Short mmCIF file of C-alpha atoms in Angstrom, two decimals:
data_model
loop_
_atom_site.label_atom_id
_atom_site.label_comp_id
_atom_site.label_asym_id
_atom_site.label_seq_id
_atom_site.Cartn_x
_atom_site.Cartn_y
_atom_site.Cartn_z
CA MET A 1 12.70 264.03 100.30
CA GLY A 2 10.48 265.66 97.71
CA ILE A 3 8.83 262.36 96.71
CA PRO A 4 5.02 262.59 96.35
CA SER A 5 3.01 259.98 98.17
CA THR A 6 2.13 256.98 96.03
CA PRO A 7 -1.52 256.83 94.94
CA HIS A 8 -3.92 254.54 96.78
CA PRO A 9 -5.38 252.86 93.62
CA ILE A 10 -2.04 251.04 93.05
CA HIS A 11 -2.24 247.88 95.16
CA GLY A 12 0.63 245.67 96.24
CA LEU A 13 4.31 246.55 96.28
CA VAL A 14 5.18 249.83 94.58
CA VAL A 15 8.63 250.87 93.34
CA ILE A 16 9.32 254.46 92.29
CA GLN A 17 11.46 255.89 89.51
CA PRO A 18 12.53 259.14 91.24
CA LEU A 19 12.63 262.42 89.37
CA LYS A 20 15.49 263.74 91.52
CA HIS A 21 18.67 262.14 92.77
CA GLN A 22 17.96 260.10 95.89
CA ARG A 23 20.13 258.02 98.18
CA CYS A 24 19.12 254.97 100.16
CA SER A 25 18.45 256.01 103.75
CA ALA A 26 19.83 252.67 104.95
CA CYS A 27 23.02 251.97 102.95
CA ARG A 28 23.48 255.49 101.55
CA ARG A 29 23.92 254.21 98.00
CA GLY A 30 22.84 256.48 95.20
CA PRO A 31 21.71 258.03 93.08
CA LEU A 32 18.94 255.47 92.90
CA SER A 33 17.23 254.62 89.59
CA LEU A 34 14.54 252.78 91.54
CA LEU A 35 13.52 253.05 95.18
CA VAL A 36 10.95 251.94 97.69
CA LEU A 37 9.43 254.29 100.27
CA GLU A 38 9.37 252.80 103.75
CA ASN A 39 7.81 255.10 106.35
CA GLY A 40 8.52 257.98 103.99
CA ALA A 41 12.23 257.14 103.66
CA PRO A 42 13.75 255.91 100.40
CA ARG A 43 15.28 252.44 100.30
CA CYS A 44 17.26 250.88 97.47
CA LEU A 45 15.94 247.63 96.05
CA ASN A 46 18.60 245.57 97.81
CA CYS A 47 17.71 247.02 101.19
CA ALA A 48 14.02 246.49 100.40
CA ASP A 49 14.72 242.82 99.55
CA LEU A 50 13.72 243.38 95.91
CA GLY A 51 17.19 243.48 94.39
CA HIS A 52 16.80 240.07 92.74
CA LEU A 53 13.88 241.25 90.60
CA VAL A 54 14.22 242.42 86.99
CA LEU A 55 12.34 245.24 85.29
CA LEU A 56 9.81 244.46 82.59
CA PRO A 57 8.84 247.77 80.93
CA ARG A 58 5.21 248.41 80.14
CA GLY A 59 3.87 247.79 76.64
CA ASP A 60 3.18 244.06 76.40
CA THR A 61 0.02 243.40 78.37
CA ALA A 62 0.04 239.63 77.95
CA LEU A 63 3.70 239.29 78.94
CA THR A 64 3.19 241.55 81.97
CA ARG A 65 0.16 239.60 83.16
CA ARG A 66 1.86 236.24 82.74
CA SER A 67 5.09 237.42 84.36
CA ARG A 68 3.17 238.47 87.46
CA GLU A 69 1.30 235.16 87.45
CA GLU A 70 4.59 233.25 87.30
CA SER A 71 6.41 235.41 89.87
CA ALA A 72 6.01 234.76 93.59
CA LEU A 73 7.13 238.33 94.26
CA SER A 74 6.45 241.33 92.03
CA ALA A 75 6.11 245.10 92.24
CA VAL A 76 4.58 247.85 90.13
CA VAL A 77 7.06 250.49 88.94
CA VAL A 78 5.71 254.06 88.77
CA ARG A 79 6.99 257.55 88.00
CA PHE A 80 5.43 260.86 88.96
CA ASN A 81 4.14 262.98 86.08
CA ARG A 82 4.39 266.59 87.23
CA ARG A 83 2.23 267.94 84.43
CA LYS A 84 -0.62 265.56 85.21
CA GLY A 85 0.02 265.53 88.94
CA ARG A 86 -0.12 261.77 89.28
CA TYR A 87 1.93 258.61 89.23
CA GLU A 88 1.99 256.59 86.02
CA ARG A 89 2.93 252.93 85.58
CA GLN A 90 6.26 252.28 83.90
CA GLY A 91 6.38 248.51 84.18
CA VAL A 92 6.75 245.75 86.74
CA LEU A 93 9.56 244.08 88.65
CA VAL A 94 9.37 240.28 88.53
CA GLU A 95 11.60 237.30 89.15
CA GLU A 96 13.89 236.62 86.20
CA ALA A 97 12.88 232.95 86.00
CA ALA A 98 9.23 234.00 86.01
CA LEU A 99 9.89 236.36 83.11
CA VAL A 100 11.55 233.56 81.14
CA ARG A 101 8.57 231.26 81.74
CA ALA A 102 6.15 234.02 80.73
CA GLU A 103 8.11 234.69 77.54
CA GLU A 104 7.97 230.98 76.69
CA ARG A 105 4.20 230.99 77.18
CA CYS A 106 3.82 234.03 74.95
CA LEU A 107 6.06 232.51 72.28
CA ALA A 108 3.98 229.33 72.34
CA ASP A 109 0.84 231.40 71.87
CA ALA A 110 2.48 233.36 69.06
CA GLU A 111 3.41 230.13 67.30
CA ALA A 112 -0.13 228.83 67.74
CA ARG A 113 -1.49 232.06 66.28
CA ARG A 114 0.95 231.80 63.38
CA ARG A 115 -0.19 228.25 62.61
CA ARG A 116 -3.82 229.32 62.85
CA ARG A 117 -3.22 232.24 60.49
CA ALA A 118 -1.51 229.87 58.06
CA ARG A 119 -4.47 227.45 58.21
CA ASP A 120 -6.93 230.30 57.74
CA ALA A 121 -4.92 231.60 54.78
CA ARG A 122 -4.94 228.16 53.13
CA ARG A 123 -8.68 227.82 53.75
CA ARG A 124 -9.36 231.27 52.28
CA GLY A 125 -7.14 230.42 49.33
CA VAL A 126 -9.18 227.30 48.57
CA GLU A 127 -12.43 229.25 48.98
CA ASP A 128 -11.15 232.00 46.68
CA GLU A 129 -10.11 229.50 44.01
CA ARG A 130 -13.53 227.85 44.12
CA PHE A 131 -15.32 231.17 43.95
CA ALA A 132 -13.18 232.42 41.03
CA ALA A 133 -13.87 229.16 39.18
CA ALA A 134 -17.62 229.53 39.77
CA PHE A 135 -17.45 233.16 38.64
CA ALA A 136 -15.60 232.19 35.46
CA ALA A 137 -18.15 229.44 34.76
CA GLU A 138 -20.96 231.98 35.08
CA ILE A 139 -19.13 234.32 32.68
CA LEU A 140 -18.91 231.50 30.14
CA ARG A 141 -22.59 230.67 30.61
CA LEU A 142 -23.59 234.26 29.86
CA PHE A 143 -20.90 234.79 27.21
CA PRO A 144 -20.18 231.40 25.62
CA GLY A 145 -17.95 233.02 23.00
CA CYS A 146 -15.60 234.47 25.61
CA PRO A 147 -12.21 232.70 25.55
CA ALA A 148 -11.86 230.53 28.63
CA GLU A 149 -8.58 232.17 29.59
CA ARG A 150 -10.18 235.63 29.45
CA ALA A 151 -13.08 234.41 31.57
CA ARG A 152 -10.66 233.12 34.19
CA ALA A 153 -8.67 236.35 34.13
CA ILE A 154 -11.79 238.50 34.50
CA ALA A 155 -13.07 236.31 37.33
CA ALA A 156 -9.72 236.36 39.15
CA HIS A 157 -9.47 240.15 38.90
CA ALA A 158 -13.05 240.79 39.97
CA SER A 159 -12.97 238.42 42.95
CA VAL A 160 -9.76 239.46 44.73
CA ARG A 161 -10.48 239.38 48.45
CA GLY A 162 -10.54 242.83 50.03
CA SER A 163 -10.35 244.62 46.68
CA GLY A 164 -13.83 246.11 46.84
CA ARG A 165 -14.42 245.01 43.24
CA VAL A 166 -17.76 243.83 41.98
CA GLY A 167 -16.92 240.16 42.54
CA ARG A 168 -16.58 240.79 46.30
CA SER A 169 -19.87 242.65 46.58
CA ALA A 170 -22.94 240.88 47.94
CA ALA A 171 -24.31 240.61 44.40
CA GLY A 172 -20.98 239.32 43.14
CA ARG A 173 -20.72 236.67 45.84
CA ALA A 174 -24.24 235.58 44.89
CA LEU A 175 -23.11 235.38 41.24
CA SER A 176 -25.95 237.64 40.19
CA GLU A 177 -26.18 238.22 36.45
CA GLY A 178 -25.78 241.97 36.83
CA ALA A 179 -22.59 241.64 38.84
CA VAL A 180 -21.06 239.14 36.43
CA ILE A 181 -21.89 241.33 33.42
CA SER A 182 -20.41 244.37 35.18
CA ALA A 183 -17.16 242.47 35.74
CA VAL A 184 -17.04 241.44 32.08
CA VAL A 185 -17.75 244.98 30.90
CA ALA A 186 -14.94 246.29 33.10
CA GLY A 187 -12.56 243.67 31.74
CA VAL A 188 -13.43 244.45 28.13
CA ARG A 189 -13.20 248.19 28.76
CA HIS A 190 -9.62 247.99 30.01
CA VAL A 191 -8.27 245.27 27.68
CA ASP A 192 -10.14 245.59 24.38
CA THR A 193 -10.58 249.34 24.04
CA PRO A 194 -8.39 252.48 24.28
CA TYR A 195 -10.16 253.44 27.52
CA ASP A 196 -7.00 253.63 29.63
CA GLN A 197 -5.19 255.71 27.01
CA LEU A 198 -8.10 258.14 26.87
CA LEU A 199 -7.97 258.59 30.63
CA MET A 200 -4.21 259.13 30.52
CA SER A 201 -4.66 261.79 27.83
CA GLY A 202 -6.96 263.78 30.09
CA VAL A 203 -10.36 262.67 28.78
CA SER A 204 -12.93 262.53 31.57
CA ARG A 205 -14.11 259.12 32.70
CA TYR A 206 -17.66 259.70 31.52
CA GLU A 207 -16.58 260.95 28.08
CA ALA A 208 -14.08 258.09 27.72
CA ARG A 209 -16.81 255.56 28.49
CA ARG A 210 -19.12 257.20 25.97
CA ARG A 211 -16.49 256.96 23.24
CA ILE A 212 -15.69 253.31 23.82
CA ALA A 213 -19.28 252.14 24.40
CA PRO A 214 -19.75 250.85 20.82
CA ALA A 215 -16.52 248.83 21.03
CA VAL A 216 -17.52 247.31 24.36
CA GLU A 217 -20.96 246.46 23.02
CA GLY A 218 -19.40 244.84 19.96
CA VAL A 219 -17.20 242.54 22.04
CA LEU A 220 -20.09 241.60 24.32
CA ARG A 221 -22.37 240.77 21.39
CA ALA A 222 -19.64 238.70 19.78
CA TRP A 223 -19.07 236.77 23.00
CA GLN A 224 -22.81 236.23 23.33
CA GLY A 225 -22.92 234.89 19.78
CA VAL A 226 -25.29 237.68 18.74
CA GLY A 227 -25.02 239.35 15.36
CA GLU A 228 -24.52 236.63 12.73
CA GLU A 229 -28.22 235.74 12.60
CA ASP A 230 -29.18 239.42 12.65
CA ALA A 231 -26.78 240.12 9.81
CA GLY A 232 -28.43 237.36 7.73
#
């Protein structure tokens, strides 16, 4: 019949997707999309008493496992790969009612995961708001002259989860003075100086920072309340 023997590692009932046209040796129906080998002869699923089963293609491990758990009768579907010289799994045949029950179980799990993700997102949102508020408070402690709205904006930008910005670094999460100052410097650089325009005009980052350094320092000193006494 030209059908390679099924491999021993596959346990239980095995159904084959033939590579060539085959007819059932019992009822002569064909060509068969699926067949069972009995004593080397191909049988259609009806003649093999598997005709009531439905095919669940491979791809969803959880659904496959649960379908087989729910099904009193099941079979592994395989197809021979000529290039690799071996049979490969294509899915399973299970009872239709078992598949429905398995899908319901998976949907219930998916809904539970969705609710858990929503709870986790709300929790992270609360944590992020608290952290941004603490970061803004630290900015205002170090730079009491900084407008409160700017402090909140700098803190919110620096502490975006997953951004890799200074607020999410270990030092930033610890509200270290260096990290807070770095966030403020970055905020001033982009908002209060022509830094971005210099970059867009082709000036290198290092040269652009050198040019705007006095302006950044001026804003920081003003926000720290430094300069009036020195000027007197």
